[in-house]
Coordinates of C-alpha atoms in Angstrom, one line a residue:
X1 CA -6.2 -1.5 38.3
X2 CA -5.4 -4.4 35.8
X3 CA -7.2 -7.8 35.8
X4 CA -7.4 -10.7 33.3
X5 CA -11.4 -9.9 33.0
X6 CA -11.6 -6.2 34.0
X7 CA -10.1 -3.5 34.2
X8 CA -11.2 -0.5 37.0
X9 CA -10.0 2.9 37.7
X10 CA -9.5 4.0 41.3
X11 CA -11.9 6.9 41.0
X12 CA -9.6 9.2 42.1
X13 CA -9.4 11.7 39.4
X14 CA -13.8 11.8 38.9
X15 CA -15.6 14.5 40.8
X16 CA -17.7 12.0 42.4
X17 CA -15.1 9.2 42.9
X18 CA -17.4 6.9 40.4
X19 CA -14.8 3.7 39.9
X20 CA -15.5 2.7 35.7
X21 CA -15.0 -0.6 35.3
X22 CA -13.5 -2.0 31.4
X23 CA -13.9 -4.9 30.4
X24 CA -10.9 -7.3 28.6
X25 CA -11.8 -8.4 25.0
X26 CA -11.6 -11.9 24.5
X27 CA -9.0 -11.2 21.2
X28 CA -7.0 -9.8 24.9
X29 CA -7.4 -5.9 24.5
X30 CA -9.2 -3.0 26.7
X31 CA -10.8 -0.5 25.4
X32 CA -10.1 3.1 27.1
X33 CA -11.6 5.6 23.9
X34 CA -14.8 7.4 25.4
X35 CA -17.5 7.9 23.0
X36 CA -17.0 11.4 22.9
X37 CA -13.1 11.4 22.0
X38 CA -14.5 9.4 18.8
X39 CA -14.5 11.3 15.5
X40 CA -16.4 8.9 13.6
X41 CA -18.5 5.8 14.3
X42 CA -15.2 3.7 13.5
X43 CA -12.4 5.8 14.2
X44 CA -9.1 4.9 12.6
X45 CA -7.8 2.3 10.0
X46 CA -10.6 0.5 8.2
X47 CA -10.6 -3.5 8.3
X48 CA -9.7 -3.7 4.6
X49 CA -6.4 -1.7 5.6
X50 CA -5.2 -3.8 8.0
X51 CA -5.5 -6.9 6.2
X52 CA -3.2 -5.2 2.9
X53 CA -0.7 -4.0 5.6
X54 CA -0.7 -7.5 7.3
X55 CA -0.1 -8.9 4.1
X56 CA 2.4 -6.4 2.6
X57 CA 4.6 -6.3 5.8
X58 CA 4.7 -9.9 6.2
X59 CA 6.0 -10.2 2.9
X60 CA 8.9 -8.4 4.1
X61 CA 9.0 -5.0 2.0
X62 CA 9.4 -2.8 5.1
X63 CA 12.0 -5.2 7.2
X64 CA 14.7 -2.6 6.9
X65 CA 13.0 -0.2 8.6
X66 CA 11.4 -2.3 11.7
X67 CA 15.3 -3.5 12.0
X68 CA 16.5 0.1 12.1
X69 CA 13.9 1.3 15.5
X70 CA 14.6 -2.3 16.9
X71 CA 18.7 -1.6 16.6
X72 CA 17.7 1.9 18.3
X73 CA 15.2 1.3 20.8
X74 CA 17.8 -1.6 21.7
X75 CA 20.8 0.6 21.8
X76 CA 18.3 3.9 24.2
X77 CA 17.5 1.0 26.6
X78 CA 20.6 -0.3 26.9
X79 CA 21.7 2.8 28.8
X80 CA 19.7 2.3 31.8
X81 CA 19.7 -0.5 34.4
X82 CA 16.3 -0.7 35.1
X83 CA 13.3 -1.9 32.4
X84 CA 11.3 0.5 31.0
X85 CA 7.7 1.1 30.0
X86 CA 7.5 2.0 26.7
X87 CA 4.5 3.2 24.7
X88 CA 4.1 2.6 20.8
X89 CA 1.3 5.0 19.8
X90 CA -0.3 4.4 16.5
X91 CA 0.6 0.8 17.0
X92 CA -2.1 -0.7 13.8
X93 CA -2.2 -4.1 13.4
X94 CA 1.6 -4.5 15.4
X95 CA 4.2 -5.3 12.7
X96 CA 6.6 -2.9 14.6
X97 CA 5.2 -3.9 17.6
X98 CA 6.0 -7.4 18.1
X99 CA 9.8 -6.6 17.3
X100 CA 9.8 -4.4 20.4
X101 CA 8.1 -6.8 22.2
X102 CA 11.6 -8.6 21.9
X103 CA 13.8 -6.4 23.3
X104 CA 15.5 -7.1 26.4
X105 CA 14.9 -4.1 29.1
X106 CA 11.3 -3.5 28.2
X107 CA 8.8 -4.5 31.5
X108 CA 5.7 -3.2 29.9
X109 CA 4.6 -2.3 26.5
X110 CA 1.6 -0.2 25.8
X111 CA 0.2 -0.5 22.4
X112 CA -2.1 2.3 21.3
X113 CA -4.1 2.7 18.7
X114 CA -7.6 4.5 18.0
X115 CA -8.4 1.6 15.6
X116 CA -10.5 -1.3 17.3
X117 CA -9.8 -3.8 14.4
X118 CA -6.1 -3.0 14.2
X119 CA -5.9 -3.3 18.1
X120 CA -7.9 -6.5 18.3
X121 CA -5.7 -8.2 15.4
X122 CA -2.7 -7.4 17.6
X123 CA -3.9 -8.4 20.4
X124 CA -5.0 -11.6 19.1
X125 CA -1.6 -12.4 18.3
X126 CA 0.3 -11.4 21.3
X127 CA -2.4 -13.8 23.5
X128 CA -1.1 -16.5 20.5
X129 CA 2.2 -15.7 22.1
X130 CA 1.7 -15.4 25.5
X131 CA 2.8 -12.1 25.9
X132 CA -0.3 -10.3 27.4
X133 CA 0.0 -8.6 30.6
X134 CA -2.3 -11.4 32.2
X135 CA -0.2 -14.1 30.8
X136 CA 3.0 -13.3 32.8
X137 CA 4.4 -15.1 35.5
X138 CA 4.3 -13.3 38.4
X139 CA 8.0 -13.6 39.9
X140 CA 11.2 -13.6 37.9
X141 CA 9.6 -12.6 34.3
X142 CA 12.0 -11.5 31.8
X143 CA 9.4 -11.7 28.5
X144 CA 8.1 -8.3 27.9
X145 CA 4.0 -7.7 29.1
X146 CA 1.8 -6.3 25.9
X147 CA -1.1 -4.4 27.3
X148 CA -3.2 -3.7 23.7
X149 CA -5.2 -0.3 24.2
X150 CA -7.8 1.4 22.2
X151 CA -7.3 5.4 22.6
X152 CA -6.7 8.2 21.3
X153 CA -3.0 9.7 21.4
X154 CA -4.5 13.2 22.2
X155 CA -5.5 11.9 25.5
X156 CA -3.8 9.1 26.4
X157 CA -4.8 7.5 29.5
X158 CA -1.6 7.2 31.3
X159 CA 0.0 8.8 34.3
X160 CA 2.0 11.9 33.9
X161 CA 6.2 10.3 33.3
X162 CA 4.9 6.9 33.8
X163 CA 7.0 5.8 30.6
X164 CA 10.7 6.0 29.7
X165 CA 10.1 6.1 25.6
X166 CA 7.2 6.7 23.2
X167 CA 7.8 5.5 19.4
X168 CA 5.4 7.2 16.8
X169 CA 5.5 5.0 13.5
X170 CA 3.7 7.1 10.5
X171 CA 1.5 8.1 13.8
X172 CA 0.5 11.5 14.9
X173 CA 3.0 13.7 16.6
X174 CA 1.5 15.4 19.5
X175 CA 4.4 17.4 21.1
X176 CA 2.4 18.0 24.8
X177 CA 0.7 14.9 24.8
X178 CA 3.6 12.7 24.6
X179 CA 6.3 15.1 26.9
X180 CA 3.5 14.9 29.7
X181 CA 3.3 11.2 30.1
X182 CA 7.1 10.6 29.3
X183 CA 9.5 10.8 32.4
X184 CA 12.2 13.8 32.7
X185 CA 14.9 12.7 30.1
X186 CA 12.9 10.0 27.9
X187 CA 13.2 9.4 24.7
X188 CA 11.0 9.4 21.6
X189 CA 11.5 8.1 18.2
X190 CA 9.4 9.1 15.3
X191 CA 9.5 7.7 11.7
X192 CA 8.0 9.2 9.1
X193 CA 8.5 9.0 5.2
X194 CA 11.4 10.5 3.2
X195 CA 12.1 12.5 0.5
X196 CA 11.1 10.5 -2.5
X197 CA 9.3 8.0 -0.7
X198 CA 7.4 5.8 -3.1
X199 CA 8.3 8.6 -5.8
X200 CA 7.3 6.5 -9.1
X201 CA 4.2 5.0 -7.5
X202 CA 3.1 8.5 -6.6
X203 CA 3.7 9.9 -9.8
X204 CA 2.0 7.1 -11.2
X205 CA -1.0 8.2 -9.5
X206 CA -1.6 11.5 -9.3
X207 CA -0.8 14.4 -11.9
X208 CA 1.1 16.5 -9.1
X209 CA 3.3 15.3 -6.9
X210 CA 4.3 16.7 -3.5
X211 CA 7.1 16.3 -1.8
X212 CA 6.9 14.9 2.0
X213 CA 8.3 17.6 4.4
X214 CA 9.8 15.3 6.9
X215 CA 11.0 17.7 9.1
X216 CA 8.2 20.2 9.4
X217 CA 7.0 19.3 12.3
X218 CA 10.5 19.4 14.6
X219 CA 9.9 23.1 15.2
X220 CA 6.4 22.3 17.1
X221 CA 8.8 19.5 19.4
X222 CA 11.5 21.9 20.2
X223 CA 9.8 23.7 23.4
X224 CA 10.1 19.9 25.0
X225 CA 12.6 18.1 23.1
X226 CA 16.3 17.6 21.9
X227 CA 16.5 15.9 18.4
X228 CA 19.4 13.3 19.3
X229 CA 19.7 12.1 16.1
X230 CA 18.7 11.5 12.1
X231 CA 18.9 8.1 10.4
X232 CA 17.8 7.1 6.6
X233 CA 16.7 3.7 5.5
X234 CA 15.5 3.2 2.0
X235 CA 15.1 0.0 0.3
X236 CA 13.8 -1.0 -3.6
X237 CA 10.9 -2.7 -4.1
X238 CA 10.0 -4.9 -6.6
X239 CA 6.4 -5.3 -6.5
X240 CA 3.5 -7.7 -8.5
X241 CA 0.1 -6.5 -8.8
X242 CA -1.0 -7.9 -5.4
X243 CA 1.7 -6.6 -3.1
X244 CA 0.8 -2.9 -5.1
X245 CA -2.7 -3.4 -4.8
X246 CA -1.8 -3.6 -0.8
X247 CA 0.7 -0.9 -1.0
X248 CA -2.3 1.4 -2.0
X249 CA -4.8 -0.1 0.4
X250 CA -3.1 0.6 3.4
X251 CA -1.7 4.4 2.2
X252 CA -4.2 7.0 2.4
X253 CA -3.0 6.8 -1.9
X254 CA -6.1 4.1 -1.8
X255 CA -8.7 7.2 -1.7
X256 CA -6.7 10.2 -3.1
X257 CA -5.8 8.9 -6.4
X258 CA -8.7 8.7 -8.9
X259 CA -9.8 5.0 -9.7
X260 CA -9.1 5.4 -12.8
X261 CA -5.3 5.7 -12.3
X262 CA -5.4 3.4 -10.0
X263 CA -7.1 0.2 -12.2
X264 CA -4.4 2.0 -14.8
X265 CA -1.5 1.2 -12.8
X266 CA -2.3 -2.3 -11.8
X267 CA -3.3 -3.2 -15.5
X268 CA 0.0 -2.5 -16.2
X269 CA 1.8 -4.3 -13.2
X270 CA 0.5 -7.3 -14.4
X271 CA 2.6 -7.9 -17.2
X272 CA 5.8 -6.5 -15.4
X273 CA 6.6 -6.2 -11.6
X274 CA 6.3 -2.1 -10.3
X275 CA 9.7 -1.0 -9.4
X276 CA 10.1 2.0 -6.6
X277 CA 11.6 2.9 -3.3
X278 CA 10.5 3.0 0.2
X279 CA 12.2 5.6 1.8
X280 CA 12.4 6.7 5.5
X281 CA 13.3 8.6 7.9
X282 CA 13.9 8.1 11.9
X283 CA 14.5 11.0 14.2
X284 CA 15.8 10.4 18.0
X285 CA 14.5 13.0 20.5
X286 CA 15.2 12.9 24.3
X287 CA 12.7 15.0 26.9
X288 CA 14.2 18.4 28.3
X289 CA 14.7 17.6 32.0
X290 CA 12.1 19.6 34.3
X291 CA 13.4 22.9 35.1

């Protein structure tokens, strides 16, 4: 049960009917990640991380990409007459986010990450925007309601098919949990990196190189889902030492490659840009209907 201050659980679904109360963050988020579903003391995407991907993706360098799931997430929702919950899991910081958040036919968006940092910096800006849940006006609201949630995509806190479409941007793919709280027939879009993604950056790092398997996972999503459709989008980067220095930060490249190879590379960017190319890949699935 929502509130600006609190949220509470009906007690429905705890043996002894005990009603949790959680309380709203002031940056506007809840957090809904018991401590036993945490891995680490600070699950997720490190501070540092976010800040290079907020400064990287600002810059631009993956705008072909949030334009791509924007023109698709536009053209699924188009399709029905009624607006849609939609979950982004893996949300970060929000740069694919907030472009969702524009998109006509979406009544409630539920950003979920298991990254407190990440979900507080996007919450902080949708409360800049006025698009938290708690900010909407109550009657005749067409602006899309953010509800920023910490939790884990193994055990997502939702109702079984309380959401028309889950989008999983270089995010975990979790086959059950997603079909069991999407609705008969939803939709879920997943992108991960391509063939050759970031090739010379990669082999500028690491002796061996190998190649992303985009599609390995497709064979674990089959029992519940129908791939719709493919789509590629690659763009070439030209990048000075700070935007690289950022590229690695927010990759897990940041703690694979040696340090050594890494100082190497940005010595070297700073008398010429670093050329490569992002490269990705978008897959359309819909839910098999309920036999």
């Amino acid at each position: 049960q929502p509130a600006a201050d609190t949220w509470r659980c009906d007690g429905s679904l705890h043996p002894k009917q005990t009603k949790h109360p959680f309380d709203v963050a002031r940056q506007g988020y809840v957090n809904l990640l018991p401590v036993q579903q945490k891995k680490s003391k600070t699950p997720g995407d490190s501070q540092a991380s976010i800040e290079a991907r907020q400064r990287f993706l600002a810059a631009g360098h993956y705008q072909p990409l949030q334009a791509l799931l924007e023109q698709q997430m536009r053209q699924l929702l188009g399709q029905s007459d009624t607006a849609a919950n939609w979950l982004d899991v893996g949300c970060g910081e929000g740069y694919y986010t907030q472009a969702m958040a524009q998109i006509d036919g979406i009544a409630s968006l539920l950003a979920a990450d298991i990254s407190k940092p990440a979900v507080s910096t996007l919450a902080k800006a949708n409360k800049a925007a006025g698009q938290l849940w708690y900010q909407q006006p109550k009657e005749g609201a067409t602006q899309t309601a953010v509800y920023p949630l910490v939790t884990s995509a193994a055990h997502l806190p939702l109702r079984a098919r309380s959401v028309m479409g889950i989008s999983s941007i270089f995010s975990p793919i979790l086959p059950e949990a997603f079909a069991k709280v999407l609705c008969d027939t939803g939709y879920l879009i997943i992108a991960k990196p391509d063939s050759q993604h970031l090739a010379s950056m990669r082999e500028a790092l690491f002796d061996s190189v190998r190649e992303h398997d985009s599609d390995k996972f497709l064979h674990e999503l089959a029992p519940h889902f129908t791939l719709l459709a493919m789509h590629h989008v690659s763009t070439e980067l030209s990048l000075a030492a700070n935007d690289l220095a950022d590229l690695m930060t927010m990759t897990p490249y940041a703690y694979r490659a040696r340090s050594e190879k890494r100082q190497a590379l940005l010595t070297a960017v700073e008398k010429a840009s670093f050329k490569t190319e992002a490269k990705f890949v978008v897959y359309i699935l819909q839910k098999k209907a309920s036999i």
